[in-house]
Coordinates of C-alpha atoms in Angstrom, one line a residue:
M17 CA -2.9 -15.0 -6.9
M18 CA 0.3 -16.1 -8.6
P19 CA 3.1 -16.7 -6.1
S20 CA 5.9 -14.2 -6.4
G21 CA 8.9 -16.0 -5.1
P22 CA 12.1 -14.5 -3.7
D23 CA 13.1 -12.9 -7.1
Q24 CA 9.8 -11.0 -7.4
R25 CA 10.0 -9.8 -3.7
A26 CA 13.6 -8.6 -4.4
R27 CA 12.3 -6.7 -7.5
I28 CA 9.6 -5.0 -5.4
R29 CA 12.0 -4.2 -2.6
S30 CA 14.5 -2.7 -5.1
A31 CA 11.8 -0.6 -6.8
F32 CA 10.7 1.0 -3.6
A33 CA 14.2 1.5 -2.3
A34 CA 15.0 3.4 -5.5
A35 CA 11.8 5.4 -5.7
P36 CA 13.0 8.8 -6.8
D37 CA 10.1 11.0 -5.7
Y38 CA 7.8 9.0 -3.5
D39 CA 6.8 11.9 -1.3
G40 CA 6.1 14.2 -4.2
Q41 CA 4.1 11.8 -6.3
A42 CA 2.3 9.5 -3.8
R43 CA -0.8 11.7 -3.4
V44 CA -3.3 8.9 -3.1
Q45 CA -1.0 7.0 -0.7
R46 CA -0.9 10.1 1.6
E47 CA -4.7 10.5 1.5
V48 CA -5.3 6.8 2.3
A49 CA -2.8 7.0 5.2
D50 CA -4.5 10.0 6.6
R51 CA -7.9 8.3 6.5
L52 CA -6.5 5.1 8.1
A53 CA -4.9 7.2 10.9
A54 CA -8.3 8.9 11.6
R55 CA -10.0 5.5 11.9
I56 CA -7.2 4.2 14.2
A57 CA -7.6 7.2 16.4
A58 CA -11.3 6.2 17.0
L59 CA -10.3 2.7 18.3
D60 CA -10.4 1.8 22.0
L61 CA -6.6 1.6 22.4
P62 CA -4.7 1.8 25.6
A63 CA -3.2 5.2 26.5
A64 CA 0.3 3.9 25.6
P65 CA -0.3 1.1 23.1
R66 CA 2.3 -1.4 21.7
V67 CA 2.2 -0.6 18.0
L68 CA 3.6 -2.6 15.0
E69 CA 3.6 -0.9 11.6
I70 CA 4.1 -3.1 8.5
G71 CA 5.5 -1.4 5.3
C72 CA 6.1 2.1 6.7
G73 CA 7.5 3.4 3.4
T74 CA 8.7 7.0 3.9
G75 CA 6.4 7.5 6.9
F76 CA 3.0 8.7 5.7
L77 CA 1.0 6.5 8.1
T78 CA 3.6 6.9 10.9
G79 CA 3.4 10.7 10.7
A80 CA -0.3 10.7 10.5
L81 CA -0.6 8.5 13.6
V82 CA 1.6 11.1 15.4
D83 CA -0.7 13.8 14.2
V84 CA -3.8 12.1 15.7
G85 CA -2.1 11.6 19.0
I86 CA -1.2 7.9 19.1
C87 CA 1.6 7.4 21.7
G88 CA 3.2 4.3 23.1
D89 CA 5.9 1.9 22.1
W90 CA 6.2 1.5 18.4
L91 CA 8.0 -1.0 16.1
V92 CA 8.1 0.5 12.6
T93 CA 9.1 -1.8 9.8
D94 CA 9.6 -2.1 6.1
I95 CA 11.1 -4.7 3.7
A96 CA 13.4 -2.0 2.1
P97 CA 16.2 -0.6 4.3
E98 CA 16.2 2.7 2.4
M99 CA 12.5 3.2 3.3
V100 CA 13.2 2.4 6.9
E101 CA 16.0 5.0 6.9
R102 CA 13.7 7.7 5.3
C103 CA 10.9 7.0 7.7
Q104 CA 13.3 7.2 10.7
A105 CA 14.6 10.5 9.4
R106 CA 11.1 11.9 9.0
M107 CA 10.2 10.8 12.5
A108 CA 13.3 12.0 14.3
P109 CA 11.7 15.3 15.5
M110 CA 8.4 13.7 16.3
Q111 CA 9.2 11.2 19.1
Q112 CA 7.7 13.0 22.1
G113 CA 5.7 10.6 24.2
R114 CA 6.7 7.6 22.0
S115 CA 9.4 5.0 21.9
L116 CA 10.1 4.4 18.2
R117 CA 12.1 1.5 17.1
F118 CA 12.8 0.7 13.4
A119 CA 13.6 -2.6 11.8
L120 CA 13.6 -4.5 8.5
L121 CA 10.8 -7.0 8.2
D122 CA 9.1 -8.9 5.4
G123 CA 5.6 -8.5 6.7
E124 CA 4.2 -11.6 4.9
R125 CA 6.9 -14.1 5.9
G126 CA 8.9 -12.7 8.8
A127 CA 8.1 -12.3 12.4
P128 CA 8.6 -9.1 14.5
E129 CA 10.6 -8.9 17.7
G130 CA 8.6 -8.3 20.8
G131 CA 4.8 -8.4 21.0
P132 CA 2.1 -9.0 21.5
F133 CA 0.8 -5.7 20.1
D134 CA -2.2 -3.6 20.9
L135 CA -2.3 -2.2 17.3
I136 CA -0.9 -3.7 14.1
C137 CA -1.3 -1.3 11.1
S138 CA -0.3 -1.0 7.5
S139 CA -1.2 1.4 4.7
L140 CA -1.0 0.3 1.1
A141 CA 1.7 -2.4 1.5
A142 CA -0.2 -5.7 1.7
Q143 CA -1.2 -5.6 -2.0
W144 CA 2.4 -6.7 -2.7
F145 CA 1.9 -9.9 -0.7
D146 CA 1.3 -13.2 -2.4
D147 CA -1.8 -13.8 -0.3
A148 CA -2.9 -10.7 1.6
P149 CA -5.9 -12.3 3.5
A150 CA -3.7 -15.1 4.7
A151 CA -1.0 -12.7 5.8
L152 CA -3.6 -10.6 7.8
A153 CA -4.8 -13.8 9.5
R154 CA -1.2 -14.6 10.5
M155 CA -0.6 -11.1 11.8
A156 CA -3.8 -11.3 13.9
G157 CA -1.9 -13.9 15.9
W158 CA 0.5 -11.2 17.1
L159 CA -2.3 -9.2 18.7
A160 CA -2.7 -8.8 22.5
P161 CA -6.1 -9.5 23.9
G162 CA -8.3 -6.6 22.9
G163 CA -5.9 -5.7 20.2
H164 CA -6.7 -4.3 16.8
L165 CA -5.3 -5.0 13.3
M166 CA -6.2 -2.3 10.8
V167 CA -4.8 -2.5 7.3
T168 CA -5.5 -0.7 4.0
T169 CA -4.6 -2.5 0.8
L170 CA -5.5 -2.2 -2.9
G171 CA -8.5 -4.1 -4.3
P172 CA -9.0 -5.5 -7.8
G173 CA -10.8 -2.4 -9.0
S174 CA -7.5 -0.5 -8.9
F175 CA -6.1 0.8 -12.2
A176 CA -9.4 -0.3 -13.9
Q177 CA -8.9 2.3 -16.7
W178 CA -5.4 1.2 -17.4
R179 CA -6.4 -2.5 -17.5
A180 CA -9.4 -1.7 -19.7
A181 CA -7.1 0.0 -22.2
H182 CA -5.0 -3.2 -22.4
E183 CA -8.1 -5.4 -22.8
A184 CA -9.4 -3.2 -25.6
E185 CA -6.1 -3.8 -27.5
G186 CA -6.1 -7.6 -26.7
I187 CA -3.0 -7.2 -24.6
A188 CA -2.5 -8.6 -21.1
A189 CA -1.8 -5.9 -18.5
G190 CA 1.1 -6.3 -16.1
T191 CA -0.6 -4.8 -13.1
P192 CA -0.6 -7.1 -10.0
A193 CA -3.6 -9.4 -9.4
F194 CA -4.8 -7.8 -6.2
A195 CA -6.7 -10.0 -3.8
P196 CA -10.5 -10.0 -4.1
V197 CA -12.5 -8.2 -1.4
E198 CA -14.2 -11.6 -0.7
G199 CA -10.9 -12.9 0.6
F200 CA -10.9 -10.3 3.3
A201 CA -14.6 -10.7 4.1
A202 CA -13.9 -14.4 4.8
L203 CA -11.8 -13.3 7.8
A204 CA -15.0 -12.0 9.5
P205 CA -13.6 -8.6 10.1
E206 CA -14.9 -6.1 12.6
A207 CA -15.2 -3.7 9.6
L208 CA -14.5 -3.9 5.9
I209 CA -14.6 -0.6 4.0
V210 CA -14.1 -0.3 0.2
E211 CA -13.4 3.2 -1.2
D212 CA -12.4 4.6 -4.6
H213 CA -9.7 7.3 -4.8
I214 CA -9.3 9.0 -8.1
E215 CA -5.8 10.2 -9.2
R216 CA -5.6 12.6 -12.1
H217 CA -2.7 13.0 -14.6
A218 CA -2.1 15.2 -17.5
D219 CA -1.6 12.3 -19.9
P220 CA -0.7 8.6 -19.9
R221 CA 3.1 9.3 -19.8
A222 CA 2.6 11.4 -16.6
F223 CA 0.7 8.4 -15.1
L224 CA 3.5 6.0 -15.9
R225 CA 6.2 8.5 -14.7
A226 CA 4.3 8.8 -11.4
L227 CA 4.1 5.0 -10.9
K228 CA 7.9 4.8 -11.5
A229 CA 8.6 7.7 -9.2
I230 CA 6.9 5.9 -6.2
G231 CA 8.4 2.5 -7.0
A232 CA 5.0 1.0 -7.9
G233 CA 5.7 0.0 -11.5
T234 CA 6.7 -3.6 -10.8
S235 CA 4.7 -6.0 -13.0
H236 CA 3.3 -9.3 -11.9
P237 CA 5.5 -12.4 -12.3
G238 CA 5.7 -13.8 -15.8
H239 CA 4.5 -10.6 -17.5
R240 CA 6.3 -9.9 -20.7
P241 CA 7.1 -6.2 -21.3
L242 CA 5.1 -4.5 -24.1
S243 CA 6.8 -3.7 -27.3
P244 CA 7.0 0.1 -28.1
A245 CA 4.2 -0.3 -30.6
Q246 CA 2.0 -2.1 -28.1
L247 CA 2.7 0.5 -25.5
R248 CA 1.8 3.3 -27.8
R249 CA -1.6 1.6 -28.7
V250 CA -2.4 1.1 -25.0
M251 CA -1.5 4.6 -24.1
A252 CA -3.6 6.0 -26.9
R253 CA -6.6 3.9 -25.8
F254 CA -6.1 4.9 -22.2
A255 CA -6.0 8.6 -23.0
Q256 CA -9.2 8.2 -25.0
S257 CA -11.2 6.2 -22.4
A258 CA -9.9 7.7 -19.2
R259 CA -9.8 11.3 -20.1
S260 CA -11.8 14.0 -18.3
P261 CA -12.0 17.3 -20.2
Q262 CA -11.2 19.2 -17.1
T263 CA -8.6 17.1 -15.4
G264 CA -6.8 14.9 -17.9
C265 CA -6.5 11.1 -17.4
E266 CA -8.1 9.6 -14.4
V267 CA -7.0 6.4 -12.6
T268 CA -8.9 4.6 -9.8
Y269 CA -7.3 3.2 -6.7
E270 CA -9.7 0.9 -4.9
A271 CA -8.7 1.1 -1.2
V272 CA -9.8 -1.8 1.0
T273 CA -9.6 -1.3 4.7
C274 CA -9.8 -4.4 6.8
H275 CA -10.2 -4.2 10.6
L276 CA -9.6 -7.4 12.7
H277 CA -10.2 -7.3 16.5
R278 CA -9.0 -9.9 19.1
A279 CA -11.4 -10.4 21.9
R280 CA -10.3 -9.8 25.5

């Protein structure tokens, strides 16, 4: 993957901080968070685990973990202060049986206060890392004996229809180069699950508006924005190739769930 550097990380942070309608548009993100929380609830965690969440966003996973009954001492983090504030506001009425602390953290390069942790979790944040498998291997070093790291990220099959529309027009897509699944398999995980989630939009413009609304429209480093004529061609090709007669344009999110476990 192409290293992003501090400027790219700042662009990503700013995009999510300014996301105008994350909760309203992030349907797949909510669905992925709910599934991850259900899997976490099935782990052999202590009754009051020490929990670290990376990339909390507005609190989809945080709230879902509350819903499945995870208690304990939590450190909830994100790279964007605005997201931390929104998650903290969401969780204010839901702290019974939990000690929730909130902090800014670059999950790939920073280090959390406290630890070790019985559970480290993250839902659809690691795809923005330069090297997600290496970041997970580093995070695993923060686990307590018997601890679990369970992260969901996006795989290279994500946005396949949008990429294919670019390729058909001979144009390079600006979507990020998501880490291949083989990179996570090399970590010898306890479990590695790959699932496709389909998101449907009325037309290509609705798809692009939804990406912008959740702050996920940041292109990879070095990508040159398309001219208006190029964008029209790609959108027309996308509408033609990704359209379902019943539901409009379909876009695939390839969700990769990686579970690492530290022996006791």
